[in-house]
mmCIF file of C-alpha atoms in Angstrom:
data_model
loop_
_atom_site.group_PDB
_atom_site.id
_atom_site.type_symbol
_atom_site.label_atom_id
_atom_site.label_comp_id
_atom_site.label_asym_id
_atom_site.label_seq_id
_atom_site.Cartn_x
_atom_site.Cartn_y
_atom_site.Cartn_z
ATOM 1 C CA UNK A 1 -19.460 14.476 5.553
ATOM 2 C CA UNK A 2 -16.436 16.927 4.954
ATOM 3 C CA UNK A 3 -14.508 16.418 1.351
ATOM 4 C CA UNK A 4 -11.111 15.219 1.470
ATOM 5 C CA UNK A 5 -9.923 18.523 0.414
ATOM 6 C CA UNK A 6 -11.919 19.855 3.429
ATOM 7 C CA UNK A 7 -10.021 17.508 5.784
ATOM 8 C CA UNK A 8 -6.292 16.985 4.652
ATOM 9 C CA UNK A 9 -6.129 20.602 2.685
ATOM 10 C CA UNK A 10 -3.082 22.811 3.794
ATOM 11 C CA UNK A 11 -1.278 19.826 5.778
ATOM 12 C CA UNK A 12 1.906 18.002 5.436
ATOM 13 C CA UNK A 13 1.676 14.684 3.787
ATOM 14 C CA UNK A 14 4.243 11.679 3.596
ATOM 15 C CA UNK A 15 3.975 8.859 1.051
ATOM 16 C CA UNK A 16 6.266 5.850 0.557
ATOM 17 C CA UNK A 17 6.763 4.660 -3.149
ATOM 18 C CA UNK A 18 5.582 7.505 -4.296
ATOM 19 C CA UNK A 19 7.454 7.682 -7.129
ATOM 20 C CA UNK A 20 4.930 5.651 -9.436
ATOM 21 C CA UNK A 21 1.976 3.351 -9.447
ATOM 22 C CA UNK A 22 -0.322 4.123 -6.425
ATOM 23 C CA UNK A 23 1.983 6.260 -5.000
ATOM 24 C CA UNK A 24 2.226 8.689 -7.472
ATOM 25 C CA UNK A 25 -0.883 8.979 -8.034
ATOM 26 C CA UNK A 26 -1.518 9.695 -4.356
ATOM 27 C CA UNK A 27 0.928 12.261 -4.345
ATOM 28 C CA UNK A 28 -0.448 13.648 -7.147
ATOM 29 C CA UNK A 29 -4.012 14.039 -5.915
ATOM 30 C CA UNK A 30 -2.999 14.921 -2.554
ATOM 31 C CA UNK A 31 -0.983 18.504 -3.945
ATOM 32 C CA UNK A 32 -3.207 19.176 -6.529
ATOM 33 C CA UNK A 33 -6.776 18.572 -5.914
ATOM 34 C CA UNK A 34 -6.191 19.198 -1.846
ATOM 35 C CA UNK A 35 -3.549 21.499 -1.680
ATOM 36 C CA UNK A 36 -1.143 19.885 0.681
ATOM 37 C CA UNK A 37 2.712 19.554 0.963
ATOM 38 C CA UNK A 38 3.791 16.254 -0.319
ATOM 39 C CA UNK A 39 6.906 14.448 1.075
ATOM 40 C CA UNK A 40 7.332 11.909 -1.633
ATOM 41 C CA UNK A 41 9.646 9.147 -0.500
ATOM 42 C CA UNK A 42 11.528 6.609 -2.963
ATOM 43 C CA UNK A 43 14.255 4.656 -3.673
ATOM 44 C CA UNK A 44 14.056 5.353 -7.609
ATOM 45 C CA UNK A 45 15.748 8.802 -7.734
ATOM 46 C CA UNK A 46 15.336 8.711 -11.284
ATOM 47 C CA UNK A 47 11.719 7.954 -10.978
ATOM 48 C CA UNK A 48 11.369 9.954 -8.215
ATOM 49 C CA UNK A 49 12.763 13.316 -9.930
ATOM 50 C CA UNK A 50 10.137 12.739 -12.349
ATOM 51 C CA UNK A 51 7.063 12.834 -10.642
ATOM 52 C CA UNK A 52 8.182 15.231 -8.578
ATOM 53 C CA UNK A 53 8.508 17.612 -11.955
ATOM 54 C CA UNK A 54 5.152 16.487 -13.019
ATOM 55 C CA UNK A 55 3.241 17.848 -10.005
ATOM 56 C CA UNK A 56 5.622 20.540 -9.421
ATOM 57 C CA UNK A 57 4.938 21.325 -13.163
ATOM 58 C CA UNK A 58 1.026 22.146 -12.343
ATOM 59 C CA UNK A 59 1.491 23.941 -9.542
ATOM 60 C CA UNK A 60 2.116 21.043 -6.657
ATOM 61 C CA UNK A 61 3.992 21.817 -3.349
ATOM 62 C CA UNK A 62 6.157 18.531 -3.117
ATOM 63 C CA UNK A 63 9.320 17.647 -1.919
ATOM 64 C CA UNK A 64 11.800 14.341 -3.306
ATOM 65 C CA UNK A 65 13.292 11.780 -0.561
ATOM 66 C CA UNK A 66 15.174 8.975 -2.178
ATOM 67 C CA UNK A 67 14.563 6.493 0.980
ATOM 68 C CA UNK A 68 14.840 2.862 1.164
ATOM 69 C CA UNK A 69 12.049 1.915 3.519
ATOM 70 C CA UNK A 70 14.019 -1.642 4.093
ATOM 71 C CA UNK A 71 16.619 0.519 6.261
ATOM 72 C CA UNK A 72 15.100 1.934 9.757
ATOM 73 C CA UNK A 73 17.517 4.186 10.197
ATOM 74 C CA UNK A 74 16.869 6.034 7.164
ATOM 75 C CA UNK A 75 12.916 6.385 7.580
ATOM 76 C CA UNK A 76 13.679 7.462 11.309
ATOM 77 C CA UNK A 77 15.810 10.278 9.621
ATOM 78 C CA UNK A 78 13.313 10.668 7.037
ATOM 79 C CA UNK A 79 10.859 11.393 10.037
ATOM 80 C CA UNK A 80 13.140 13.452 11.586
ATOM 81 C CA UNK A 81 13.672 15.695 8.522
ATOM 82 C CA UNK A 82 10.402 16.288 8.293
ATOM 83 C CA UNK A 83 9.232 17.195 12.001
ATOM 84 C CA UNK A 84 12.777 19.812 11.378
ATOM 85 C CA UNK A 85 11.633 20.903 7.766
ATOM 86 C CA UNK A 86 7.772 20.719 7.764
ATOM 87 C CA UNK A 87 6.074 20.405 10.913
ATOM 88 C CA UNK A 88 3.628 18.039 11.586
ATOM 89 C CA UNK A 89 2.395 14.797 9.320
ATOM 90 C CA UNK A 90 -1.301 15.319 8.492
ATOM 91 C CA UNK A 91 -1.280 12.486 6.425
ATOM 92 C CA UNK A 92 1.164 8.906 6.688
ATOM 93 C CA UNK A 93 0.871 6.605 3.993
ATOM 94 C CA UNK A 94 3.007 3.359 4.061
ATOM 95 C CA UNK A 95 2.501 2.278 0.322
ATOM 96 C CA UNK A 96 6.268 0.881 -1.269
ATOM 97 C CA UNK A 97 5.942 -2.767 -2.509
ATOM 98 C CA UNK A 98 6.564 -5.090 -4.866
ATOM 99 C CA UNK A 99 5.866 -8.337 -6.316
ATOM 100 C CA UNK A 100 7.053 -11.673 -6.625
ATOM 101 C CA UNK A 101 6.104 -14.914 -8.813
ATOM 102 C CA UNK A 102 6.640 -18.235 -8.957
ATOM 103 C CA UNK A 103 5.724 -21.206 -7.047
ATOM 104 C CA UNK A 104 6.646 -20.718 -3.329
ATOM 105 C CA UNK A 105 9.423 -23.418 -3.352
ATOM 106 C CA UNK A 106 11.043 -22.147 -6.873
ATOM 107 C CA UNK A 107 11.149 -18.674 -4.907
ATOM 108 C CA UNK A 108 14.587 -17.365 -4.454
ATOM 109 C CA UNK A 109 15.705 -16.506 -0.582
ATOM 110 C CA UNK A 110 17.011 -13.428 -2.027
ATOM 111 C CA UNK A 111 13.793 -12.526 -3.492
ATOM 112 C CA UNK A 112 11.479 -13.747 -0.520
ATOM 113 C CA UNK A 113 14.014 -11.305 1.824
ATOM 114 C CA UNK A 114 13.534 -8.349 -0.024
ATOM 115 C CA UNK A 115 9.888 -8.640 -0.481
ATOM 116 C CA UNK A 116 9.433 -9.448 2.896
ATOM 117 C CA UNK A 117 11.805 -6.504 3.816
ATOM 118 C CA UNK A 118 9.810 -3.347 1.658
ATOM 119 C CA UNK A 119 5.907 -4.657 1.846
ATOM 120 C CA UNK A 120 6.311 -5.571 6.058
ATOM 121 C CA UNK A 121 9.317 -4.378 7.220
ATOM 122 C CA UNK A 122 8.798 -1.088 5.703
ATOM 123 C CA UNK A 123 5.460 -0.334 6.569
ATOM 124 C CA UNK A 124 6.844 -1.111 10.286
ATOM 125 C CA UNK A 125 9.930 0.992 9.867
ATOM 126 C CA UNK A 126 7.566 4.134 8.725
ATOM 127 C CA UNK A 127 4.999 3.221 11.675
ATOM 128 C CA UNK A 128 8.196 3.058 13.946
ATOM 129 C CA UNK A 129 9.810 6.275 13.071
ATOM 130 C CA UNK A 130 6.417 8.345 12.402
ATOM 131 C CA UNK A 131 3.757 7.435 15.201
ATOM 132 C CA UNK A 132 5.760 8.878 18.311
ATOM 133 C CA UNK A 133 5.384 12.516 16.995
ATOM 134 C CA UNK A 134 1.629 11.834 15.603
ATOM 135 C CA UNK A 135 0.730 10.921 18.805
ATOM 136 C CA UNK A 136 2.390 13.898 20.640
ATOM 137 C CA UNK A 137 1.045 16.163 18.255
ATOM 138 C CA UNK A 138 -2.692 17.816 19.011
ATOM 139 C CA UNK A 139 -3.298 18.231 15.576
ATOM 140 C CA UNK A 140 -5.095 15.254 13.791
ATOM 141 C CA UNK A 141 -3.568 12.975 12.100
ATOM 142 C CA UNK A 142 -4.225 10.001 9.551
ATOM 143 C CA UNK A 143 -2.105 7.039 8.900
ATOM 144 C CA UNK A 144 -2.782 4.791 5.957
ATOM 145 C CA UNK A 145 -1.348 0.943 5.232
ATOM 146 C CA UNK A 146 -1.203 -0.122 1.946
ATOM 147 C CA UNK A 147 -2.244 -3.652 1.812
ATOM 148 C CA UNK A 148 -4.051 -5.117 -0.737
ATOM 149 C CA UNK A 149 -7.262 -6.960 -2.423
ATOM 150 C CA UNK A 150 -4.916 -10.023 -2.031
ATOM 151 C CA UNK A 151 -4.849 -9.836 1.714
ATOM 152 C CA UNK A 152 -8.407 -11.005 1.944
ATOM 153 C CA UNK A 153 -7.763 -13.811 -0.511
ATOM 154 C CA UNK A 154 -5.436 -16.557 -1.195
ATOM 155 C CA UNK A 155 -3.734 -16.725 -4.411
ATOM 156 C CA UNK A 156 -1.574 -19.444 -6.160
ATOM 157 C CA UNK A 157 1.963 -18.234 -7.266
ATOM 158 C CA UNK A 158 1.896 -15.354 -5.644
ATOM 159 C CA UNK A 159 2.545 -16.417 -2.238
ATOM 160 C CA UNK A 160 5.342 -13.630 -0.994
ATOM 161 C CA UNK A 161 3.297 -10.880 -1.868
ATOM 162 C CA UNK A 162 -0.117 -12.382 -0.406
ATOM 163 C CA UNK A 163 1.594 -13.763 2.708
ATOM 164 C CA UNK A 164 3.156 -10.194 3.352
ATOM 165 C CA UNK A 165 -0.132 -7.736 2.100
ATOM 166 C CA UNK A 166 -1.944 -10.353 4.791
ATOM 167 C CA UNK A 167 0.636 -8.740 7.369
ATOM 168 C CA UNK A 168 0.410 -5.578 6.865
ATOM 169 C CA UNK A 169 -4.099 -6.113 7.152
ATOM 170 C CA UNK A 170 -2.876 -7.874 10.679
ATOM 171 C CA UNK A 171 -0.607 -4.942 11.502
ATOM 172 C CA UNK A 172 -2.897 -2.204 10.988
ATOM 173 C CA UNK A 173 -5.471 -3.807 12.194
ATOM 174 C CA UNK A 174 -3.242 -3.988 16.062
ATOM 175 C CA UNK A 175 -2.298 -0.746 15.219
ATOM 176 C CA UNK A 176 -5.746 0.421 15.347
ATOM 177 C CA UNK A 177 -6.501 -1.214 18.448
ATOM 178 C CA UNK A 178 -3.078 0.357 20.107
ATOM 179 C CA UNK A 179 -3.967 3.975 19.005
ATOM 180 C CA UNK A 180 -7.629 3.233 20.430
ATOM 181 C CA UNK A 181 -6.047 1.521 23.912
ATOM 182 C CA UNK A 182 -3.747 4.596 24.629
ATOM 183 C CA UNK A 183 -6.923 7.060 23.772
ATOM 184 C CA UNK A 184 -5.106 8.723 21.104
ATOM 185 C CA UNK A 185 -8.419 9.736 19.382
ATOM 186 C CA UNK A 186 -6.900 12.162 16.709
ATOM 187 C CA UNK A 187 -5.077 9.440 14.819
ATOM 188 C CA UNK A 188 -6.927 7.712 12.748
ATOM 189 C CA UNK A 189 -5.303 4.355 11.360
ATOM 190 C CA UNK A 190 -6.537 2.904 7.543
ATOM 191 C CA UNK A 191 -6.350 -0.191 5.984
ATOM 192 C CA UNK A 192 -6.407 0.411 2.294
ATOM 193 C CA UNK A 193 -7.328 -2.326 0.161
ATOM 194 C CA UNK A 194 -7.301 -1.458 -3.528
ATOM 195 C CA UNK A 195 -7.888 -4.023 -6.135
ATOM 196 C CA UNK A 196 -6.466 -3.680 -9.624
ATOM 197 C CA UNK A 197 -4.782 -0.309 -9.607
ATOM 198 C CA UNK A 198 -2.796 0.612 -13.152
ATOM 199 C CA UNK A 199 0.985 0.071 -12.210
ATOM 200 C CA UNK A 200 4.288 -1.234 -13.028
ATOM 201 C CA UNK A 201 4.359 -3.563 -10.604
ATOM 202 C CA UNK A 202 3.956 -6.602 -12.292
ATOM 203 C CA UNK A 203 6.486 -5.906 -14.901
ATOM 204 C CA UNK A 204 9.341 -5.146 -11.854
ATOM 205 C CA UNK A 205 8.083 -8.145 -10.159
ATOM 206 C CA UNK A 206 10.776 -10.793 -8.594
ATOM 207 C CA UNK A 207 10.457 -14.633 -10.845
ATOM 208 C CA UNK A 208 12.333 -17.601 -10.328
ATOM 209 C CA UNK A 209 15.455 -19.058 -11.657
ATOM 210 C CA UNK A 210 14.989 -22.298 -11.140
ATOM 211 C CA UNK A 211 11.486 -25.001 -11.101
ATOM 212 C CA UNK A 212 8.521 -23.729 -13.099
ATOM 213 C CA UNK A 213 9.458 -20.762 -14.823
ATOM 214 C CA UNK A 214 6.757 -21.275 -17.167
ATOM 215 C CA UNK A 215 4.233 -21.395 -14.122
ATOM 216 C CA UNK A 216 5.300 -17.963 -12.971
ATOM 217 C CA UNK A 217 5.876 -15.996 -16.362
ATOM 218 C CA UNK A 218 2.190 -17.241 -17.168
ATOM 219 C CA UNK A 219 1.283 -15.656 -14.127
ATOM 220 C CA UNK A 220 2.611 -12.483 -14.427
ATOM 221 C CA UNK A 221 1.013 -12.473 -18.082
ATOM 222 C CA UNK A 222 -2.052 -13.160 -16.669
ATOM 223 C CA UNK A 223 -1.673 -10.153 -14.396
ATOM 224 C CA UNK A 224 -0.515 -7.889 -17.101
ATOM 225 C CA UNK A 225 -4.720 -8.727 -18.757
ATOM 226 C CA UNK A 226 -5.724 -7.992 -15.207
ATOM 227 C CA UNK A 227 -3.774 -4.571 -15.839
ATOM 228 C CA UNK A 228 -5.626 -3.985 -18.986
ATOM 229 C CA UNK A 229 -9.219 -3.771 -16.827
ATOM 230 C CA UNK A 230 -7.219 -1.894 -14.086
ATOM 231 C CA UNK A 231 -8.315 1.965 -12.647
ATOM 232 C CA UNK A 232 -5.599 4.877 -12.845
ATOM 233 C CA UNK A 233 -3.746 5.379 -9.794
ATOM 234 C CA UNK A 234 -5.113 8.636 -10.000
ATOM 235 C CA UNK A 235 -9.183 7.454 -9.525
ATOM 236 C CA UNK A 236 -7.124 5.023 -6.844
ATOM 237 C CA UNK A 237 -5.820 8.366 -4.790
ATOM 238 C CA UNK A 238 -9.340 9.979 -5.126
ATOM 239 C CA UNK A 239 -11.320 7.293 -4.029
ATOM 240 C CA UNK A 240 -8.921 6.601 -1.113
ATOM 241 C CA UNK A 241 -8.245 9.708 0.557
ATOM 242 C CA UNK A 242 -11.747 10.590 0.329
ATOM 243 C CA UNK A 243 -12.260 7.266 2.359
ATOM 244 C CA UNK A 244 -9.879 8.110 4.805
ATOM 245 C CA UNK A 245 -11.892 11.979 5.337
ATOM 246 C CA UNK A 246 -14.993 9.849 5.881
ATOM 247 C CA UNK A 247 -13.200 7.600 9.027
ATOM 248 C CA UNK A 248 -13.379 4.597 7.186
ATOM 249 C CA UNK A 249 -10.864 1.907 8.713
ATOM 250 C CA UNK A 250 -11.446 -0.600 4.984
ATOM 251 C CA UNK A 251 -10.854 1.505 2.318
ATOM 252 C CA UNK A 252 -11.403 0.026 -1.088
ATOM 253 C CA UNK A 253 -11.041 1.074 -4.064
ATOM 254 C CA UNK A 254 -13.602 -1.051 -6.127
ATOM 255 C CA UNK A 255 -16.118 -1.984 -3.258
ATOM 256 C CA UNK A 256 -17.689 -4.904 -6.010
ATOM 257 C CA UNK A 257 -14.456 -7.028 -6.154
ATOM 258 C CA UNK A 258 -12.651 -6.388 -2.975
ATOM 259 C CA UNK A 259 -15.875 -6.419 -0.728
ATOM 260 C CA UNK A 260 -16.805 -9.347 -2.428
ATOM 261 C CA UNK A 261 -13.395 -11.103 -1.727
ATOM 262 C CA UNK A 262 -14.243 -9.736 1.930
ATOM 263 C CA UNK A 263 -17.375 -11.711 2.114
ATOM 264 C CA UNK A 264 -16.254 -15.012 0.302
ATOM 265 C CA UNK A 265 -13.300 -14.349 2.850
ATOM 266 C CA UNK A 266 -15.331 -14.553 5.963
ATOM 267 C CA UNK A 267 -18.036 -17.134 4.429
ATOM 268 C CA UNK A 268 -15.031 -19.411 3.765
ATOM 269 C CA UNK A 269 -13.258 -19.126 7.227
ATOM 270 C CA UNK A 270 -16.470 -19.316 8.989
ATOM 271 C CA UNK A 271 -17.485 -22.403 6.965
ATOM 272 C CA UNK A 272 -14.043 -24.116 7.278
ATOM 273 C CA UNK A 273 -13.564 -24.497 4.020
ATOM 274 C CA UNK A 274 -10.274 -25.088 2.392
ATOM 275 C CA UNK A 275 -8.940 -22.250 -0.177
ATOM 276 C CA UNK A 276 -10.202 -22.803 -3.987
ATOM 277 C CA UNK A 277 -8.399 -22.043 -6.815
ATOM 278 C CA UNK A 278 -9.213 -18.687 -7.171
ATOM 279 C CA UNK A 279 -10.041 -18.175 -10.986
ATOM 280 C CA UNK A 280 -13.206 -20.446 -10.085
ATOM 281 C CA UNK A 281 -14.156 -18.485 -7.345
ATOM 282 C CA UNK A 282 -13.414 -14.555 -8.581
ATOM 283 C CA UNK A 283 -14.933 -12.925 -12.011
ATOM 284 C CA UNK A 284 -13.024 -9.648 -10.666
ATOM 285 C CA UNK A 285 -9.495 -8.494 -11.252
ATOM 286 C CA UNK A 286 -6.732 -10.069 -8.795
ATOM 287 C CA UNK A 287 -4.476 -8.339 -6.305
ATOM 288 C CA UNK A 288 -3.170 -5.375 -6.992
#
């Protein structure tokens, strides 16, 4: 099979959240070890400016778009920016999220809206505004979702983010099916499921303010011992886009935890069994 660098090398690339975490490290790998132009889209300016000096630092072609993937409008004129300034996407990869803990009914609305509004809507708004000119376009094209370990699984006080990364699995997954039904064999659509990826999303997570605010700091403590066992983003990136050059549709990041959360996934559904707590069932790392 052809390397990543091989398949993507010389292209345009766009990347949501790319200004840390999984993101980054995307961005990183995909100006650096494969050469291409990185649109790194963010709504952390601050956070944003830095990466973008990292990579542009050794040698990286990328180029900063503070973008808040909750507002359509502004990823439509994100896309439209780039079709002006760069020609077309080789690579699409729907990646901003963030966390949330807490029992579901000690969530806040607020917090439940915004999660709901960067992990689905945005990966929507970016399909939305991006797939018209990938499908018009006769050069190939890959499009990657960024779901999750935890959209396989079901996990206790963490219920937003499961609920949504579950979404964005069931959206890609159509999406597949639609680019397949209108024949528009040089897209390829991705799933990506990592598993425990080093980030900062845990400590930016959404809590509670009212109920069991014991229940969800212990969470996100036990998520920050998860972090400890956690890959770099940039092993993440390199693992992932070289995935997506082989035409994988599940791309995983550590194939022993998150293929095993596949199988106990199907073996429960298929067995009718209701979901057990999860620390009984899973030696590996949680969602990412």
């Amino acid at each position: 099979m052809a390397s990543s660098a091989e398949v993507f090398g010389g292209g345009t690339a766009v990347i949501t959240g790319a200004a840390a975490g999984v993101g980054a490290g995307l961005a990183r790998h995909a100006a650096l070890a494969l050469g291409m132009s990185v649109v790194l889209a963010d709504i952390d300016a601050a956070g944003l400016e830095r990466t973008c000096a990292d990579i542009t630092d050794d040698g990286g072609r990328v180029v900063p778009a503070v973008v808040d993937v909750r507002d359509a409008d502004a990823v439509q004129r994100l896309a439209d920016r780039v079709a002006k300034e760069s020609g077309p996407v080789r690579l699409l990869v729907n990646n901003a999220g963030v966390q949330q803990f807490g029992f579901l009914w000690d969530t806040p609305v607020a917090n439940w809206e915004r999660l709901v509004s960067i992990n689905v809507n945005g990966v929507f708004h970016g399909v939305r505004a991006f797939m018209p000119r990938l499908i018009a376009q006769t050069e190939r094209a890959w499009v990657l979702n960024l779901a999750s370990i935890g959209s396989v699984t079901a996990w206790p006080l963490q219920t937003p983010y499961i609920m949504s990364k579950h979404a964005v699995l069931a959206m890609t997954e159509c999406l597949h099916q639609e680019v397949e039904l209108i024949g528009a064999r040089h897209i390829q659509v991705s799933a990506v499921l990592p598993g425990a990826v080093s980030s900062r999303i845990f400590d930016e997570a959404g809590g509670v303010d009212t109920g069991d605010l014991t229940a969800a700091d212990k969470e996100r403590e036990a998520m920050f011992r998860v972090r400890e066992r956690a890959i770099s983003p940039e092993e993440a990136a390199a693992t992932i886009l070289q995935q997506a050059a082989d035409g994988e549709f599940y791309i995983v990041t550590q194939p022993e935890s998150v293929l095993g959360a596949m199988r106990d996934r199907a073996d429960q559904l298929t067995a009718r069994r209701a979901p057990a707590a999860p620390r009984s069932r899973f030696a590996a790392p949680g969602p990412r």
